[in-house]
mmCIF file of C-alpha atoms in Angstrom:
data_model
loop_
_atom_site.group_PDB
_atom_site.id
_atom_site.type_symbol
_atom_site.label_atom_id
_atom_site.label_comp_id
_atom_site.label_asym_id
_atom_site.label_seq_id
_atom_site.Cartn_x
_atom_site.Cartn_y
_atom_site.Cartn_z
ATOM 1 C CA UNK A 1 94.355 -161.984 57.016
ATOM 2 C CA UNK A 2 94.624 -162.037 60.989
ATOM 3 C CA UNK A 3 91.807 -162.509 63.593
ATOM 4 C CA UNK A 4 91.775 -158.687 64.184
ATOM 5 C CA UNK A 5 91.527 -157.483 60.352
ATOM 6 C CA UNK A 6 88.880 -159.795 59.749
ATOM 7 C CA UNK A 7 86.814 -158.742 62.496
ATOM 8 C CA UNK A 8 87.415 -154.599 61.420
ATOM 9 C CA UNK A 9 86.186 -155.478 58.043
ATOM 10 C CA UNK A 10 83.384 -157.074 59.229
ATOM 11 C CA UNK A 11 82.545 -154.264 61.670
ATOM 12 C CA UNK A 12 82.515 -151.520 58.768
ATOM 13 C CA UNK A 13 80.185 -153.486 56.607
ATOM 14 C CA UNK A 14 78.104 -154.288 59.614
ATOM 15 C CA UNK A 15 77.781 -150.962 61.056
ATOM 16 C CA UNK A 16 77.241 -149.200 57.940
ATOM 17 C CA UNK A 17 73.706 -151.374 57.233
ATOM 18 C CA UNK A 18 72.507 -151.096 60.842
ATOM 19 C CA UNK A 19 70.645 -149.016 62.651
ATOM 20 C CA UNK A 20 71.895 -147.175 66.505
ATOM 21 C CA UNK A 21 70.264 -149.510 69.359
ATOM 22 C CA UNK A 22 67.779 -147.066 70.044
ATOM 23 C CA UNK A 23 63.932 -146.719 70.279
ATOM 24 C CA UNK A 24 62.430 -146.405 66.895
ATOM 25 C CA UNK A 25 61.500 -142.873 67.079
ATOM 26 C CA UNK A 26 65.331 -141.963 67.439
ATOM 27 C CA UNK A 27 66.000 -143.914 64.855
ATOM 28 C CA UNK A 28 63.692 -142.739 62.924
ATOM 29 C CA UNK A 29 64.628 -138.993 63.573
ATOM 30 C CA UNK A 30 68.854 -139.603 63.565
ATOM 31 C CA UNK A 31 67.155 -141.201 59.586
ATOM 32 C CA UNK A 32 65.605 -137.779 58.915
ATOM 33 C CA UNK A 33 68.498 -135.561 60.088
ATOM 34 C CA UNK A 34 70.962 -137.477 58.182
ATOM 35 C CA UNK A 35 69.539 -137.984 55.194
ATOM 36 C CA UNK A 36 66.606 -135.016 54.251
ATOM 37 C CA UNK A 37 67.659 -132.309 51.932
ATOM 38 C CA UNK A 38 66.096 -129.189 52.234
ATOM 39 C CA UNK A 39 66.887 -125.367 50.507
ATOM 40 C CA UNK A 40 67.642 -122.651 53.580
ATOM 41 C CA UNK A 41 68.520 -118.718 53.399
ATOM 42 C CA UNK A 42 69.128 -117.397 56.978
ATOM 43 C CA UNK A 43 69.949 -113.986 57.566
ATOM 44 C CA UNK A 44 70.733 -113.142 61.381
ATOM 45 C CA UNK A 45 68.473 -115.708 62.851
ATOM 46 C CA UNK A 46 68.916 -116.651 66.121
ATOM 47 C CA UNK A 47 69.162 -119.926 67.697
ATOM 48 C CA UNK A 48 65.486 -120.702 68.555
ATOM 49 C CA UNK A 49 64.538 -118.971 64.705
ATOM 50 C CA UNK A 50 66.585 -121.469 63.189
ATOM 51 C CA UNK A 51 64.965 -124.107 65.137
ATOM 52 C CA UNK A 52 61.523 -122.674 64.041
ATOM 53 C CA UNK A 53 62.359 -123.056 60.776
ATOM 54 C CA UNK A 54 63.681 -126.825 60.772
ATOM 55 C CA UNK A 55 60.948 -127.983 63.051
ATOM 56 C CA UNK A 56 58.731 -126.579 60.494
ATOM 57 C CA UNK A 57 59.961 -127.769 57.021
ATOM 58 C CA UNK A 58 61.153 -131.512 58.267
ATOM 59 C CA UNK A 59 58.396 -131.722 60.609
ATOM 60 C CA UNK A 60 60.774 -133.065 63.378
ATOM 61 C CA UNK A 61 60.352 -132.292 67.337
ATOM 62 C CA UNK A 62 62.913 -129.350 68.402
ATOM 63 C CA UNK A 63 63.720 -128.138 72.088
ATOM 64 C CA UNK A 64 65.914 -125.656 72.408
ATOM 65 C CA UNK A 65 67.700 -125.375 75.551
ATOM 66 C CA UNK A 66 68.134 -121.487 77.441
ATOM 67 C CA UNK A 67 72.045 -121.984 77.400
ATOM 68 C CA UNK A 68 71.931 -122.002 73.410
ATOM 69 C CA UNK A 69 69.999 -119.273 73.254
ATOM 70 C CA UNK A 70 72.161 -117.345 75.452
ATOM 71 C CA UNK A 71 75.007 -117.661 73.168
ATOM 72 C CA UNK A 72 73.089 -115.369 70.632
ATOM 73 C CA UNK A 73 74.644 -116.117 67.599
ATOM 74 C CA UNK A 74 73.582 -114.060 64.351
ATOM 75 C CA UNK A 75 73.327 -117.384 62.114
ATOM 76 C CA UNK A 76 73.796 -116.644 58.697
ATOM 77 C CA UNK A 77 73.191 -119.297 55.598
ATOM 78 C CA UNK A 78 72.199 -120.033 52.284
ATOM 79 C CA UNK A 79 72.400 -123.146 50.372
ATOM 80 C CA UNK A 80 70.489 -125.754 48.614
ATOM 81 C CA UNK A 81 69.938 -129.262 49.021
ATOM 82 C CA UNK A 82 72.055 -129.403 52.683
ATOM 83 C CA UNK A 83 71.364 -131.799 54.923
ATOM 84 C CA UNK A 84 69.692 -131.164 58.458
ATOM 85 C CA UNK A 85 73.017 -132.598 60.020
ATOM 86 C CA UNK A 86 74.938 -130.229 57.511
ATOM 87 C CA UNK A 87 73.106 -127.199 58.786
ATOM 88 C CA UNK A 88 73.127 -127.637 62.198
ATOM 89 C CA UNK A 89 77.007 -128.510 62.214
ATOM 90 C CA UNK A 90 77.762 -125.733 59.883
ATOM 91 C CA UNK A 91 75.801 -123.022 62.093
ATOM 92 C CA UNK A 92 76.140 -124.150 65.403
ATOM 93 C CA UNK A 93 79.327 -125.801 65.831
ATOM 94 C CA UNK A 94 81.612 -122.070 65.528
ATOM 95 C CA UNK A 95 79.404 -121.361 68.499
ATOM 96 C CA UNK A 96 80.058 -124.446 70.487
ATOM 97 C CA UNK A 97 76.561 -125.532 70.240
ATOM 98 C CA UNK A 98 75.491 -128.757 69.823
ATOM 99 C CA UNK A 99 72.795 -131.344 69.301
ATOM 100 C CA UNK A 100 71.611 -134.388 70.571
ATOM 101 C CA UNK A 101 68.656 -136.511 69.919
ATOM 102 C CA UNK A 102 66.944 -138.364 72.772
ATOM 103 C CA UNK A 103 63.510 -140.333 73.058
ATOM 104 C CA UNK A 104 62.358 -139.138 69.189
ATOM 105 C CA UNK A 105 63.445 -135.272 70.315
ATOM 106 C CA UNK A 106 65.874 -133.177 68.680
ATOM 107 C CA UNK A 107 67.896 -131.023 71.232
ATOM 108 C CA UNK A 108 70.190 -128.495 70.240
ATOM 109 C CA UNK A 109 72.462 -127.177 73.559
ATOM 110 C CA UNK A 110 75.661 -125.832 74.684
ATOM 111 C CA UNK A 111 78.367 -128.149 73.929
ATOM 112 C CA UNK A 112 79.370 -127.762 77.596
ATOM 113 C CA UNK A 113 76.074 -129.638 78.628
ATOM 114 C CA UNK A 114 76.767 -132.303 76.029
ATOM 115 C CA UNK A 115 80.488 -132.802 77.357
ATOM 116 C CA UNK A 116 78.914 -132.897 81.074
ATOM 117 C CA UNK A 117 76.375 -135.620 80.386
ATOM 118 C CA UNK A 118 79.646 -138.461 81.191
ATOM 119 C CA UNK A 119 78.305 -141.627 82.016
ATOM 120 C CA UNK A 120 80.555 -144.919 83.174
ATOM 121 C CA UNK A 121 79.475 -147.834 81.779
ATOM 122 C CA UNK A 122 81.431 -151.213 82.444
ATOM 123 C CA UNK A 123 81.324 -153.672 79.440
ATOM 124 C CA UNK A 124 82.973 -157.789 79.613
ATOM 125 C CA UNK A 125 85.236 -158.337 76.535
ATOM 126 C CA UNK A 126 86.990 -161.047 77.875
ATOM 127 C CA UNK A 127 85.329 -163.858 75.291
ATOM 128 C CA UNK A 128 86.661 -161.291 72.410
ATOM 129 C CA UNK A 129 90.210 -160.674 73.752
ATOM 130 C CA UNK A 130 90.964 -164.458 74.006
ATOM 131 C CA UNK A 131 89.485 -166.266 70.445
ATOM 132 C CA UNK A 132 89.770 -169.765 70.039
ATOM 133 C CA UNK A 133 93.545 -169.760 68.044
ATOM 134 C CA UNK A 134 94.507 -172.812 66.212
ATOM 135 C CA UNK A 135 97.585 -174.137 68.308
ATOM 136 C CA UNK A 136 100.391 -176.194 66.363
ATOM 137 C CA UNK A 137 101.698 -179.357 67.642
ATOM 138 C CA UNK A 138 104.842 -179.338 70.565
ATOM 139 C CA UNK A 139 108.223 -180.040 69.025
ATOM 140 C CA UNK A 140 109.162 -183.154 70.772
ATOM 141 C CA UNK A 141 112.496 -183.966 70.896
ATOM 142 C CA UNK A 142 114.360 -187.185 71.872
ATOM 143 C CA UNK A 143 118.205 -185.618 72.407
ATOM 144 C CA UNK A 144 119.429 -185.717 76.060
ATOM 145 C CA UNK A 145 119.365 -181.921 76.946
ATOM 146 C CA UNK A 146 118.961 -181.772 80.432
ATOM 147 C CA UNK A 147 115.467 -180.052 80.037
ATOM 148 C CA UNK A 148 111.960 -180.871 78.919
ATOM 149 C CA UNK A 149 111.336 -183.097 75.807
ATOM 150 C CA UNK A 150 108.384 -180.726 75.070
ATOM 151 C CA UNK A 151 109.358 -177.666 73.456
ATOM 152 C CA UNK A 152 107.004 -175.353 72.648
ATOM 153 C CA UNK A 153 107.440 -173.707 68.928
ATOM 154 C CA UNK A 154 107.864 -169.804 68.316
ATOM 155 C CA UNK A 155 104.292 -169.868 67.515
ATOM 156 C CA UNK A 156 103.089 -170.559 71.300
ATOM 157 C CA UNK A 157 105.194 -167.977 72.482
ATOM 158 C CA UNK A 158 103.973 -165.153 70.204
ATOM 159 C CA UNK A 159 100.271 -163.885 70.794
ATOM 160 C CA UNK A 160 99.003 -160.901 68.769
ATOM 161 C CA UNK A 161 97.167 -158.513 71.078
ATOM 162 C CA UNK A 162 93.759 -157.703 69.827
ATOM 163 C CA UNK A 163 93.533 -154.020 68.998
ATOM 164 C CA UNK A 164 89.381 -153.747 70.696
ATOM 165 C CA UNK A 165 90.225 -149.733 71.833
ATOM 166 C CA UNK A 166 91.577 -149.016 68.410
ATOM 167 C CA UNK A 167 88.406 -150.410 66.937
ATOM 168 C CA UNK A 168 85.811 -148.809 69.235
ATOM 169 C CA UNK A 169 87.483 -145.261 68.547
ATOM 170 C CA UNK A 170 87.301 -145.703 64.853
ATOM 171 C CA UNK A 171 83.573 -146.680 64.714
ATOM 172 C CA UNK A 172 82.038 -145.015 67.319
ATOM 173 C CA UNK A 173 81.632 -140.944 68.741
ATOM 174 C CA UNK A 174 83.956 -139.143 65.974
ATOM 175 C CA UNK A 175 86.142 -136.803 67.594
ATOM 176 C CA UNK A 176 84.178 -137.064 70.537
ATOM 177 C CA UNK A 177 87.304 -139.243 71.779
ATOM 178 C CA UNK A 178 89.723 -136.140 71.475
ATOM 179 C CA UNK A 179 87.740 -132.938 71.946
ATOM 180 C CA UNK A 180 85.575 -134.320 74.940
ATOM 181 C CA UNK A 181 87.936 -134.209 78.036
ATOM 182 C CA UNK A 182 86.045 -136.342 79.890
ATOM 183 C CA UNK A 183 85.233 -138.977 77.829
ATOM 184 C CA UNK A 184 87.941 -141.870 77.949
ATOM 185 C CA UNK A 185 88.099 -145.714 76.740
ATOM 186 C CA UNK A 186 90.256 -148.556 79.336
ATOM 187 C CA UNK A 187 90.792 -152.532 79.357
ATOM 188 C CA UNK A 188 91.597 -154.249 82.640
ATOM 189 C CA UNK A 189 91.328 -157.612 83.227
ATOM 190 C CA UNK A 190 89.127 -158.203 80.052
ATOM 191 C CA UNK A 191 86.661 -155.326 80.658
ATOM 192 C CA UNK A 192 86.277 -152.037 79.167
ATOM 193 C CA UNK A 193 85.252 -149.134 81.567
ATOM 194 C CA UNK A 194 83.930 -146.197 79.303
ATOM 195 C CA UNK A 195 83.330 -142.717 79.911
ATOM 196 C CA UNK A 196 81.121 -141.002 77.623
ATOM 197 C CA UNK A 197 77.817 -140.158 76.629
ATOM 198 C CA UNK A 198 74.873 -141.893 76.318
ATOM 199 C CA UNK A 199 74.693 -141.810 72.651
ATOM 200 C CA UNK A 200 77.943 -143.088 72.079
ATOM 201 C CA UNK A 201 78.175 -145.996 74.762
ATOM 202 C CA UNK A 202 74.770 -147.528 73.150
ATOM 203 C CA UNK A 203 77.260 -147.408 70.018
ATOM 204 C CA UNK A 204 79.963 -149.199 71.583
ATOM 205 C CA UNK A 205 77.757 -151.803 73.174
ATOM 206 C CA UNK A 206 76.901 -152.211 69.274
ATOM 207 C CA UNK A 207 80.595 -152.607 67.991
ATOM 208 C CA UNK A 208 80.994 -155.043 70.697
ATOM 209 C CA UNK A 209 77.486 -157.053 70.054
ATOM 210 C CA UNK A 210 78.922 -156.926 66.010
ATOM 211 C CA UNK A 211 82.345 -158.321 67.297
ATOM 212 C CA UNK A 212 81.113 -160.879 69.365
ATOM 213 C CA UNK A 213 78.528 -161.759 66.394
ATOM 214 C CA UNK A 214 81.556 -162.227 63.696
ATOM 215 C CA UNK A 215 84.627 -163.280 66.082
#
């Protein structure tokens, strides 16, 4: 198994025991959403009703931003033992409204404003993109050939290129990658310049602390 699968296996086992690198009140809340059950039956709520509802049976801090509301979706839904996370992709998403949680707060707002909120942050990767390799020996050679008695094998010549993008992608923002516009992923000269948001740079600065951890 190669540097590069070795490091991916690693990073799934890793990142599915740990925690987001954020204050424990987010953590604590992104816990709740993902994980508590509860029994709904909407008929025709709107946005901020929904809200109501959730804030009330989880017991979890809701804002609801004016741009949601504005969409005035009729949200109809009935189920039992869903997921917070469940319901509020499930009602919101066909209405391009999202969520985000931020200092212990559940927001729900217009995907637009969730797209807008880019941020550039600038990350070194150089110490992961060039591991310490095991070099064989030089083929030395005592014929006459006219060149250098030091030969270097087909080993030295052939460096696999370690797939870092490919790995952030696949651990970190979902199809944020894709459907966000804005958000993009680039190495030069050993450092990764990301566009995204908030939420999902703190989770690349965690793939990154995981593969530095295991490399």
């Amino acid at each position: 198994m190669n540097h590069a699968m070795v490091l991916a296996a690693t990073l799934v086992l890793g990142l599915s025991a740990a925690a987001r690198p954020q204050d424990d009140a987010s953590r604590n809340l992104e816990a709740r959403i993902r994980t508590l059950r509860i029994d709904v039956e909407f008929k025709d709520l709107s946005v901020t009703q929904v809200a109501d509802f959730i804030r009330e049976v989880a017991d979890i801090n809701i804002v609801v931003d004016p741009g949601a509301e504005a969409a005035k979706p009729a949200l109809t839904m009935k189920a039992k033992g869903v997921t917070i996370r469940a319901i509020l992709n499930l009602l919101f998403k066909p209405h391009k409204i999202g969520y985000a949680v931020e200092e212990g707060v559940l927001r729900i707002l217009p995907e637009s404003k969730l797209k807008a909120k880019v941020e550039l942050a600038i990350i070194d990767v150089r110490d992961l993109l060039h591991p310490i390799r095991d070099f064989p020996g030089v083929e030395i050679t005592l014929a006459d050939t006219g060149g250098s008695a030091f030969a270097p094998t087909d080993a030295d010549k052939s460096s696999v290129e370690f797939p870092i993008i490919d790995l952030i992608k696949a651990h970190t923002g979902g199809k944020t990658w894709e459907e966000n516009e804005r958000a993009s992923i680039n190495l030069q000269n050993g450092l990764l310049f990301v566009r995204q948001t908030a939420e999902v740079i703190a989770q690349v600065r965690k793939v990154v602390g995981y593969l530095r951890q295991y490399k």
